Short mmCIF file of C-alpha atoms in Angstrom, two decimals:
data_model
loop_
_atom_site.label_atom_id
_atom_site.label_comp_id
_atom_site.label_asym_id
_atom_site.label_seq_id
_atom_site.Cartn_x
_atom_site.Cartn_y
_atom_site.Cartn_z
CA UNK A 1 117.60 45.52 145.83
CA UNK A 2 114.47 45.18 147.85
CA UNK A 3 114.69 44.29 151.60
CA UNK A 4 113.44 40.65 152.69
CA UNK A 5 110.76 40.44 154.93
CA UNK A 6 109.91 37.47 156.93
CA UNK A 7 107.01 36.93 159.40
CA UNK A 8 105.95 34.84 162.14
CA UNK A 9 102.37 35.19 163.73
CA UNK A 10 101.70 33.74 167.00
CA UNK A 11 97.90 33.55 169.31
CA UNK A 12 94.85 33.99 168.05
CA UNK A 13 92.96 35.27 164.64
CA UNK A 14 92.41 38.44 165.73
CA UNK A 15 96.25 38.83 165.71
CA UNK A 16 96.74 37.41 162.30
CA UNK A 17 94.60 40.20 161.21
CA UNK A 18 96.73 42.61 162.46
CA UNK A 19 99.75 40.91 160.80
CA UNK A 20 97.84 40.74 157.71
CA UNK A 21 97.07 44.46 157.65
CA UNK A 22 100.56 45.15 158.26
CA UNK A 23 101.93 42.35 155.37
CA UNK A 24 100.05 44.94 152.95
CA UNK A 25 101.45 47.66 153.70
CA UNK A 26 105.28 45.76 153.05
CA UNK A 27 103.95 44.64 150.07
CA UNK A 28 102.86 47.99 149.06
CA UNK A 29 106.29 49.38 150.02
CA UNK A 30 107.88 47.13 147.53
CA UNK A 31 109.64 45.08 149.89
CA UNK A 32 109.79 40.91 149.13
CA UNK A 33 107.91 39.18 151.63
CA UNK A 34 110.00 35.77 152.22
CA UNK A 35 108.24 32.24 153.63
CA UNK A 36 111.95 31.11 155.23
CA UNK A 37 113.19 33.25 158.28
CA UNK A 38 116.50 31.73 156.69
CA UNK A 39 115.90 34.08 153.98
CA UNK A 40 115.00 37.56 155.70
CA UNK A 41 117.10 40.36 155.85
CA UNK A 42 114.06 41.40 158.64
CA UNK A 43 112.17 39.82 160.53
CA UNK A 44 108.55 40.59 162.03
CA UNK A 45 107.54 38.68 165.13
CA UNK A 46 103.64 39.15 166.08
CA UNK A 47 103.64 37.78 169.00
CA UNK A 48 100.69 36.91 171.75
CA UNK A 49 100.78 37.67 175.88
CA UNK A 50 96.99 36.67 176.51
CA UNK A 51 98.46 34.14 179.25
CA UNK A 52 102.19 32.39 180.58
CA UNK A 53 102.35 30.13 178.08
CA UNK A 54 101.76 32.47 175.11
CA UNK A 55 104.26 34.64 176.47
CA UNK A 56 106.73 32.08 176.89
CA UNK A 57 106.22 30.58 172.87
CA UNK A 58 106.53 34.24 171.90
CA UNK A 59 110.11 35.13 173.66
CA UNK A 60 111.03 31.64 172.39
CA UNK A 61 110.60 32.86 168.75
CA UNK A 62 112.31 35.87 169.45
CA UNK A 63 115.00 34.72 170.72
CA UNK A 64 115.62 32.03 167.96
CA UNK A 65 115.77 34.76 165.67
CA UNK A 66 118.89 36.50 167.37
CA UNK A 67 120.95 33.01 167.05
CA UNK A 68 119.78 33.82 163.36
CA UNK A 69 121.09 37.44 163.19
CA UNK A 70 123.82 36.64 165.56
CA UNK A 71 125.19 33.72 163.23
CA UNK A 72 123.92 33.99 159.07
CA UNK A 73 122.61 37.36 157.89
CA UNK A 74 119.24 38.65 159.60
CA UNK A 75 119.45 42.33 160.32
CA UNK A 76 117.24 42.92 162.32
CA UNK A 77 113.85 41.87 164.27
CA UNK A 78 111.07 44.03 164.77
CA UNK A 79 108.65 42.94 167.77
CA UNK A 80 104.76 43.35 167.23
CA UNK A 81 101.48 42.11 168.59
CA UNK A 82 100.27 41.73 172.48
CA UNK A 83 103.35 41.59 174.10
CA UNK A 84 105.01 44.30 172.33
CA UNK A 85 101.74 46.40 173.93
CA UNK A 86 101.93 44.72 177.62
CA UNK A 87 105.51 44.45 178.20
CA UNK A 88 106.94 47.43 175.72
CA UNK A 89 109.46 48.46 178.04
CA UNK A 90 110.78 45.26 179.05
CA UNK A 91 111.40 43.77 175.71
CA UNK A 92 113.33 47.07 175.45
CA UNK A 93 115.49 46.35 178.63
CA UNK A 94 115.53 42.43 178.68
CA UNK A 95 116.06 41.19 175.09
CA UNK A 96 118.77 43.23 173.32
CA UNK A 97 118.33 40.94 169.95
CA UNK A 98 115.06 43.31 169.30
CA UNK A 99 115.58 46.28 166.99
CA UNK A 100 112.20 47.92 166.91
CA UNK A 101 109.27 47.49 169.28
CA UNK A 102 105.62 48.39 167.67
CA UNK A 103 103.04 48.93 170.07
CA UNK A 104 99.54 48.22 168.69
CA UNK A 105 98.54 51.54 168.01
CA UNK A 106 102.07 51.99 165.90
CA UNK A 107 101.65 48.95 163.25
CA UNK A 108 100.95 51.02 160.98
CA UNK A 109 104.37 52.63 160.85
CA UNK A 110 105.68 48.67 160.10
CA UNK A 111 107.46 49.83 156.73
CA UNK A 112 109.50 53.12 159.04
CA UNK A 113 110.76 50.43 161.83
CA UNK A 114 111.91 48.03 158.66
CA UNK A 115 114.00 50.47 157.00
CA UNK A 116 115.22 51.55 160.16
CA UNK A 117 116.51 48.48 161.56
CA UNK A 118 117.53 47.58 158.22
CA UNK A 119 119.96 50.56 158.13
CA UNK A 120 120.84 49.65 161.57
CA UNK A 121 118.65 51.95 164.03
CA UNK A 122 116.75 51.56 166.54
CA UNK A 123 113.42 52.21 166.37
CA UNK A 124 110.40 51.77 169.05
CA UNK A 125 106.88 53.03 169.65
CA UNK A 126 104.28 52.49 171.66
CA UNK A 127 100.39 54.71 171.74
CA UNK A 128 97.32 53.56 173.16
CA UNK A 129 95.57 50.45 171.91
CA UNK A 130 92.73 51.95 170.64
CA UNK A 131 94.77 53.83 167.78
CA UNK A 132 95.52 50.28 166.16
CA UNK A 133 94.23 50.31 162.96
CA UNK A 134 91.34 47.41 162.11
CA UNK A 135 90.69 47.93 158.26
CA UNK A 136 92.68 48.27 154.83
CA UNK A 137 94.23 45.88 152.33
CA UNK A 138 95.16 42.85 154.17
CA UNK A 139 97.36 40.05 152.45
CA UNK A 140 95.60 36.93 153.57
CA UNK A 141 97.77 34.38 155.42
CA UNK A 142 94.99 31.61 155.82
CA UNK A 143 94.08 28.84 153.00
CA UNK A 144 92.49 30.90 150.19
CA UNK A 145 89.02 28.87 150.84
CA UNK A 146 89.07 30.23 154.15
CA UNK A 147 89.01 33.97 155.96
CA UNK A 148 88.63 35.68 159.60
CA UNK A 149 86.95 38.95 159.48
CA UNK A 150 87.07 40.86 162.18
CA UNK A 151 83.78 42.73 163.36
CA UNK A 152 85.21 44.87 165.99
CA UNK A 153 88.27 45.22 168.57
CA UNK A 154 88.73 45.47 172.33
CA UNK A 155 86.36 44.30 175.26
CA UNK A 156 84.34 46.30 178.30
CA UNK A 157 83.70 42.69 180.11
CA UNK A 158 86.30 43.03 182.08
CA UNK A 159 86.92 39.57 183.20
CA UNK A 160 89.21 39.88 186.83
CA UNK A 161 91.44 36.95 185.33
CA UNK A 162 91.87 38.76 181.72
CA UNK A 163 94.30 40.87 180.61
CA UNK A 164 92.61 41.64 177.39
CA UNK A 165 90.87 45.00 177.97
CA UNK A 166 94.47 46.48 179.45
CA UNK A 167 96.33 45.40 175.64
CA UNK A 168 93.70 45.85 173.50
CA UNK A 169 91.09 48.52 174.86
CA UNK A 170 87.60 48.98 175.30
CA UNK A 171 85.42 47.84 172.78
CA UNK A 172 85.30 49.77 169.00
CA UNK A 173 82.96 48.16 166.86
CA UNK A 174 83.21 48.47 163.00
CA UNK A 175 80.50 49.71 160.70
CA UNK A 176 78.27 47.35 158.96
CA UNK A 177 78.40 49.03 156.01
CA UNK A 178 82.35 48.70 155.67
CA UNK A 179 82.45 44.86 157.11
CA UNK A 180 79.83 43.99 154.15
CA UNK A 181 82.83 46.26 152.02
CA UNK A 182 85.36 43.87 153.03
CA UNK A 183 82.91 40.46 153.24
CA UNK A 184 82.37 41.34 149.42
CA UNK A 185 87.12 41.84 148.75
CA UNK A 186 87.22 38.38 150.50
CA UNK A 187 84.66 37.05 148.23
CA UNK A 188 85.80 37.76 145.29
CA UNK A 189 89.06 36.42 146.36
CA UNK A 190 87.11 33.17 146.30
CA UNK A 191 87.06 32.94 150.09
CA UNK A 192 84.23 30.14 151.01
CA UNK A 193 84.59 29.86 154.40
CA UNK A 194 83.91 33.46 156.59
CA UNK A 195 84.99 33.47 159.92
CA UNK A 196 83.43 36.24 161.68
CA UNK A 197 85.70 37.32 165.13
CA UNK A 198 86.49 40.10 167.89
CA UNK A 199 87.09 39.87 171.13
CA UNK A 200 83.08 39.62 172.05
CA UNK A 201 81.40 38.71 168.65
CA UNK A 202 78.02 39.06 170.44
CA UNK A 203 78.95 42.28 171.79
CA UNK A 204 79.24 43.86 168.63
CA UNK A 205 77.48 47.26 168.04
CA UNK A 206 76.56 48.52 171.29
CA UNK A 207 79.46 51.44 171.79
CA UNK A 208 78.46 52.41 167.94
CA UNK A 209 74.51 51.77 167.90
CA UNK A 210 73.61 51.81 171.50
CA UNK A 211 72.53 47.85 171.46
CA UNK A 212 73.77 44.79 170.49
CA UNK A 213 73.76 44.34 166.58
CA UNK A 214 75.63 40.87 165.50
CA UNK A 215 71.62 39.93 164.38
CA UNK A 216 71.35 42.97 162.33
CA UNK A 217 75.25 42.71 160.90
CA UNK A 218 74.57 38.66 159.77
CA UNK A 219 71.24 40.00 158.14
CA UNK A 220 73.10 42.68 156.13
CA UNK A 221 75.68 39.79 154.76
CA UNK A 222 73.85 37.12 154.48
CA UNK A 223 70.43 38.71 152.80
CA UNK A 224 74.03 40.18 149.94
CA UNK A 225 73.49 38.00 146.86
CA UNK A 226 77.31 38.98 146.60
CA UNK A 227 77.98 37.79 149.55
CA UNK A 228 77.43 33.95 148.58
CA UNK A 229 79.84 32.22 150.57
CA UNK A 230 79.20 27.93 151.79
CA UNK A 231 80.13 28.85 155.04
CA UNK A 232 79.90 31.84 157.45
CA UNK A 233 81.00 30.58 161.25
CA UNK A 234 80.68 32.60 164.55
CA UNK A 235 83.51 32.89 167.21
CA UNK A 236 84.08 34.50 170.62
CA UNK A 237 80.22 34.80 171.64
CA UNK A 238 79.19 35.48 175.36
CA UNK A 239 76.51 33.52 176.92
CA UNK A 240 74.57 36.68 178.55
CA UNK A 241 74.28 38.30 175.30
CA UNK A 242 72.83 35.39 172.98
CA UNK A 243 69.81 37.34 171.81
CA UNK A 244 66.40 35.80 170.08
CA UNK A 245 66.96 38.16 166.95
CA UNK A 246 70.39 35.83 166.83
CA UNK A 247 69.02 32.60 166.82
CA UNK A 248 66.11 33.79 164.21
CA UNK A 249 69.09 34.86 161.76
CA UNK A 250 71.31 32.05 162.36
CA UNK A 251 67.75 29.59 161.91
CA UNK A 252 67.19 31.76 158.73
CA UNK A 253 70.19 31.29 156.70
CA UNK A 254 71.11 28.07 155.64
CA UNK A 255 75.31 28.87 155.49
CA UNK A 256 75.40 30.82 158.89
CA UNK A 257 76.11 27.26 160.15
CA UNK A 258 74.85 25.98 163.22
CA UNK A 259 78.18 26.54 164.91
CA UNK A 260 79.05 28.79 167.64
CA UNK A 261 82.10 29.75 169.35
CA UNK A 262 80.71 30.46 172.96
CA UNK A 263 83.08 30.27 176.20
CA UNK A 264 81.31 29.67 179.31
CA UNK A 265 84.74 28.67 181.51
CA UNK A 266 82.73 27.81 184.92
CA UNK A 267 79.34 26.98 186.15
CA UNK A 268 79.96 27.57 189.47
CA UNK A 269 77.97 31.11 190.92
CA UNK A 270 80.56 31.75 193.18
CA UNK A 271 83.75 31.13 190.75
CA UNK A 272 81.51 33.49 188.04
CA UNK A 273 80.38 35.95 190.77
CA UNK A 274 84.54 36.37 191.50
CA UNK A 275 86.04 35.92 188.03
CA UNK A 276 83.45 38.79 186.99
CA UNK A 277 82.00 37.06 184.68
CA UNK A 278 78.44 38.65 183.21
CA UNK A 279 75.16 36.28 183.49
CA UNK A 280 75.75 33.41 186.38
CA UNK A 281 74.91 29.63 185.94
CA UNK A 282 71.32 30.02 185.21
CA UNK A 283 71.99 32.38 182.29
CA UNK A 284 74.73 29.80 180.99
CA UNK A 285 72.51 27.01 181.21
CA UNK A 286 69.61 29.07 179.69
CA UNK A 287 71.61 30.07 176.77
CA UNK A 288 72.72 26.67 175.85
CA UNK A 289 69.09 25.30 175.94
CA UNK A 290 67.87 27.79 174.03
CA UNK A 291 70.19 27.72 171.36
CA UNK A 292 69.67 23.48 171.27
CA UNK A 293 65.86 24.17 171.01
CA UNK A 294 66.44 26.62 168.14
CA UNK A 295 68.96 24.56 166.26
CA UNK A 296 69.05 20.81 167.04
CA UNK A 297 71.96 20.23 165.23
CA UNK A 298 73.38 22.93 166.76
CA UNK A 299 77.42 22.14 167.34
CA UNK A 300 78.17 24.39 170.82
CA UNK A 301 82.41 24.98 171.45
CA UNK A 302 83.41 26.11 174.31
CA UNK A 303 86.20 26.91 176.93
CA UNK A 304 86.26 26.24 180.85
CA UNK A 305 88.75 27.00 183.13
CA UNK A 306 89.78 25.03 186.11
CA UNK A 307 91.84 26.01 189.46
CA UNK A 308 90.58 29.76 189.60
CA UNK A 309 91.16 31.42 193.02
CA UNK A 310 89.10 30.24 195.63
CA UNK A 311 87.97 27.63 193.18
CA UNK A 312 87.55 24.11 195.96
CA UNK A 313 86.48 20.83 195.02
CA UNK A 314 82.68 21.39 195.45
CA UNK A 315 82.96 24.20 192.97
CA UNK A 316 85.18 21.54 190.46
CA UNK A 317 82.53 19.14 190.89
CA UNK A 318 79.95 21.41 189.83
CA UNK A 319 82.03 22.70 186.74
CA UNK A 320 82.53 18.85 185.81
CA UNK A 321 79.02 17.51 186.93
CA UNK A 322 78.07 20.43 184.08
CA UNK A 323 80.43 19.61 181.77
CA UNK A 324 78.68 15.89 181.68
CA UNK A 325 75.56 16.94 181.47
CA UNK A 326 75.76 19.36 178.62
CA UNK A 327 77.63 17.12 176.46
CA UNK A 328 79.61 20.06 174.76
CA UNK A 329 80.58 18.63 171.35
CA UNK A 330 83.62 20.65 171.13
CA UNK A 331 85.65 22.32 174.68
CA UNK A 332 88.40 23.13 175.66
CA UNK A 333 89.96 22.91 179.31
CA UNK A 334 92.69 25.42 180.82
CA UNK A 335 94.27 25.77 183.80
CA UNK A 336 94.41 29.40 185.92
CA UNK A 337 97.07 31.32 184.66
CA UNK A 338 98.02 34.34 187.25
CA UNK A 339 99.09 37.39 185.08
CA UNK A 340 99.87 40.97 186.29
CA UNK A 341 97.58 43.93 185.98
CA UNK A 342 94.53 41.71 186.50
CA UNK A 343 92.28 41.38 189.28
CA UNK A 344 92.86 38.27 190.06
CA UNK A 345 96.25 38.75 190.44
CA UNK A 346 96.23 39.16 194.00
CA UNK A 347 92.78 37.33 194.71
CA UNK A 348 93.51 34.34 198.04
CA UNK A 349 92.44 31.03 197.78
CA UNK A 350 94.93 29.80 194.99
CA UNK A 351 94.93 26.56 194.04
CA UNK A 352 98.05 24.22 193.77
CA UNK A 353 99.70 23.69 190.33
CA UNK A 354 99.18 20.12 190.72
CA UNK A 355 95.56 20.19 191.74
CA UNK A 356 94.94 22.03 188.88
CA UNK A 357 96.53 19.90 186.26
CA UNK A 358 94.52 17.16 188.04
CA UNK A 359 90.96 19.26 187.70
CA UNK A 360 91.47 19.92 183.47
CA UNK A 361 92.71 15.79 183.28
CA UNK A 362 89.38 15.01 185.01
CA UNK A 363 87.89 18.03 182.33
CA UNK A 364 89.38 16.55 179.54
CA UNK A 365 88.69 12.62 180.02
CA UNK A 366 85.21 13.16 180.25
CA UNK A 367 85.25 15.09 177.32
CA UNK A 368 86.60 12.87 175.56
CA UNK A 369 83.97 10.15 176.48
CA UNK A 370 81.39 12.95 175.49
CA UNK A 371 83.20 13.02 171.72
CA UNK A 372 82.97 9.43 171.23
CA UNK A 373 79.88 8.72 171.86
CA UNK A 374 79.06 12.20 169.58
CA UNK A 375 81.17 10.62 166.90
CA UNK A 376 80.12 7.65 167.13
CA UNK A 377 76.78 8.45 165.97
CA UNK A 378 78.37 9.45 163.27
CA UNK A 379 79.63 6.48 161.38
CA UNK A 380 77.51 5.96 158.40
CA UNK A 381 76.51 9.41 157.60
CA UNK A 382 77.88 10.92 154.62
CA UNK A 383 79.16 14.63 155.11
CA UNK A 384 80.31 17.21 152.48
CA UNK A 385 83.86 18.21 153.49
CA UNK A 386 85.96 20.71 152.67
CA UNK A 387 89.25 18.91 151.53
CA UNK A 388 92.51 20.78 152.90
CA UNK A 389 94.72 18.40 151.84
CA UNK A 390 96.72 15.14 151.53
CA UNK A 391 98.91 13.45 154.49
CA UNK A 392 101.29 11.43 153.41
CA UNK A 393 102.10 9.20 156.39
CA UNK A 394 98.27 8.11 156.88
CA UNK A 395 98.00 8.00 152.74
CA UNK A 396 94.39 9.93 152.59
CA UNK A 397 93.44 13.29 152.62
CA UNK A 398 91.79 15.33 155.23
CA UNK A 399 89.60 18.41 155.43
CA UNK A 400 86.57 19.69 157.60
CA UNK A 401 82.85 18.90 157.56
CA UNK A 402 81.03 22.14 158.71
CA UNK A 403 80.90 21.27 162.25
CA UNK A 404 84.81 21.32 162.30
CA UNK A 405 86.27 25.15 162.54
CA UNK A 406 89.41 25.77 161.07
CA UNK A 407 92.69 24.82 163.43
CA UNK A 408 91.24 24.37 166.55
CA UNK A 409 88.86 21.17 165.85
CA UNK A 410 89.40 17.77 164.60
CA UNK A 411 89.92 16.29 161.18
CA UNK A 412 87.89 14.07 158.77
CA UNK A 413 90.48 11.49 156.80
CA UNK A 414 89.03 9.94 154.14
CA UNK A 415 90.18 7.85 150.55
CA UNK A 416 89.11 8.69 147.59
CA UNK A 417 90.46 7.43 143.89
CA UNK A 418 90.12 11.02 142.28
CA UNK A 419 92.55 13.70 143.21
CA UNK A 420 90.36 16.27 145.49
CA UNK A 421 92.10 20.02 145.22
CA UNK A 422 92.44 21.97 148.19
CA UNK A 423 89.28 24.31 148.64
CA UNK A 424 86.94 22.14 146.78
CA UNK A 425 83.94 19.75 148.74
CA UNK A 426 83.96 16.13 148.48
CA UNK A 427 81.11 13.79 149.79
CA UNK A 428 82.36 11.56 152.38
CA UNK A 429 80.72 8.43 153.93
CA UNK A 430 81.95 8.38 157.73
CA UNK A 431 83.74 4.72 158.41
CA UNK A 432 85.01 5.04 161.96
CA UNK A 433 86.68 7.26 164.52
CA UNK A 434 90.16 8.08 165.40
CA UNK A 435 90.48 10.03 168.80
CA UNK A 436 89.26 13.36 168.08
CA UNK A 437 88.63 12.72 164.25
CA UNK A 438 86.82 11.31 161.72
CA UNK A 439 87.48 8.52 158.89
CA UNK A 440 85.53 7.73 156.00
CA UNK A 441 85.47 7.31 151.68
CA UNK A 442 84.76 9.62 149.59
CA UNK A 443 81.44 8.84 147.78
CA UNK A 444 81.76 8.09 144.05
CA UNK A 445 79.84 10.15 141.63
CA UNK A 446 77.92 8.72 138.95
#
């Protein structure tokens, strides 16, 4: 009898990838990978401890899983991912429901700490970050229409409020020749939508070519007749590195979309200067104007980040005044979150809990003034979406136009009298607005 293997995958992408890599190698082993943590003999958590909160969802999820093994018939639970990197001796100490403990570099030996805490050992290990493995079969966890690939792994910016570089090392980037390899595996899969990621998208290349190569890497897939996907979207760019050889490629190629990923998370010189961020206000500002003049219909998302150490209410009203006047069609507001082994750590000047909650409400009401007036402008147009699929409780279904990225952004629900399958693009005549999201009909075919 094969063992049952059951998964949960918590943060970001990047993290799925991981998880992904690792799902292939259970598969390979023969073991049954389960969808009900009901149903697993083990259990993998891969969890996320970029900041409080994360950590908190991920210890949640572990410990649900010991009421499981404590009361039905889970054997064991093997702890992956961030926190299994930053806090590998703790989860050892502090939650006894853990059997194994992978450290990043040590995913690769997933199919050892199964069998072992299936037989009922122990197992844990932990190398450096930079040994974790970033290519080989993957089994694909998102929506077959859709796929992250992951251009490199790790960061050098070494933001003072990030914890980042310490989990996941400096930067490695990939080869182009073996991301076109694995652009052409999801592909044929009958992947549409590419989702290119790393830690610094636009940093990619430089530790491997000497300068910064995303412009040379989009060339090489999108110039691939193989490589003929609708959609290929950009994630996790930096503002001090958007380069004129990347707008000319992204004006070039009608399915690198005119989307882009690109946290700023202040304006202020002084909260930059002390969060060590790279390229101040002007360079911010100069980035987003350039990348408007390139692309009008360019969709900018972004993240800011409010209550920062020594952040007072001149530098808020700044960040906000900004925030206005850029008219960011998609953001994101968070609050300071104070983690160990960072900088900022033990910066001064911290700012209340409450104040800060106050600063991202402020954030976020604008913002959403900013999206209704954006979608607004909307109603009437007709927009080929992507149809995900059907919600019972509004009675329509739902899916993405191409200035919607997968999970994070809104919706567009819309009727239709033909049955749309998931994965396949349906014209859609925008109606009216719902909050965040859009409604409209699909429009008939003759």
């Amino acid at each position: 009898m094969s063992i049952k293997v059951g998964f949960i995958s918590l943060g970001c992408p990047k993290n799925q990838m991981d998880l992904e890599l690792m799902l292939a190698k259970v598969a390979e082993e023969g073991f049954e990978i389960v969808e009900e943590d009901i149903h697993a003999d083990v259990m993998i958590v891969n969890t996320c401890a970029f900041i409080k909160s994360a950590k908190e969802e991920s210890i949640e999820a572990i410990l649900d899983l010991g009421w499981l093994k404590e009361n039905r018939d889970l054997k064991g639970i093997v702890v992956t991912g961030c926190l299994a990197q930053r806090y590998f001796d703790d989860i050892q100490k502090s939650i006894p429901e853990v059997d194994a403990v992978l450290g990043l570099g040590d995913e690769k030996d997933i199919c050892l700490a199964i069998k072992k805490v299936y037989g009922g050992e122990k197992y844990f290990a932990h190398s450096e970050p930079e040994s974790l493995c970033m290519e080989g079969d993957r089994v694909v966890t998102t929506p077959e229409y859709t796929a992250y690939l992951r251009i490199a792994e790790g960061c050098n910016n070494r933001c003072s409020y990030c914890a980042i570089p310490g989990i996941r090392g400096r930067l490695r980037s990939r080869r182009i020749e073996d991301i076109v390899a694995e652009a052409k595996t999801l592909r044929q899969m009958g992947v549409k939508e590419l989702c290119l990621v790393a830690q610094d998208t636009t940093g990619y290349g430089k530790d491997l070519y000497g300068e910064y190569c995303l412009d040379k890497l989009l060339e090489s897939i999108c110039s691939d007749p193989e490589l003929d996907f609708k959609w290929i979207r950009l994630f996790y760019c930096y503002p001090d590195k958007i380069t004129d050889g990347l707008l000319q490629v992204m004006k070039k190629y009608p399915n690198l979309l005119h989307y882009i990923d690109m946290p700023i998370q202040h304006i202020s010189d002084k909260v930059l200067e002390r969060m060590n961020r790279h390229g101040k206000s002007d360079v911010i500002k100069d980035s987003v104007r350039r990348l408007r003049e390139a692309m009008p219909d360019m969709v900018i998302r972004t993240t800011v980040m409010v209550g920062f150490p020594g952040e007072n209410g001149a530098d808020f009203e700044e960040l906000l005044s900004y925030v206005k006047e850029a008219k960011f069609e998609r953001l994101g507001c968070f609050c300071y979150s104070r983690e160990e082994d960072t900088p900022a750590y033990g910066f001064d000047g911290r700012v209340p809990q409450k104040t800060r909650e106050r600063r991202m409400e402020r954030v976020m009401e604008a913002q959403f003034e900013i999206n209704r007036l954006n979608s607004e402008k909307q109603i009437g147009q007709i927009k080929e979406v992507l149809c995900e699929g059907y919600d019972p409780v509004g009675e329509c279904w739902f899916g993405r136009s191409w200035e919607y990225a997968p999970e994070i952004d809104g919706r567009v629900y819309f009727k239709t009298r033909k049955k749309p399958e998931a994965g396949s693009f349906v014209r859609v005549k925008i109606t009216d607005i719902l909050d965040y999201d859009l409604l409209g009909e699909a429009v008939r075919e003759d």
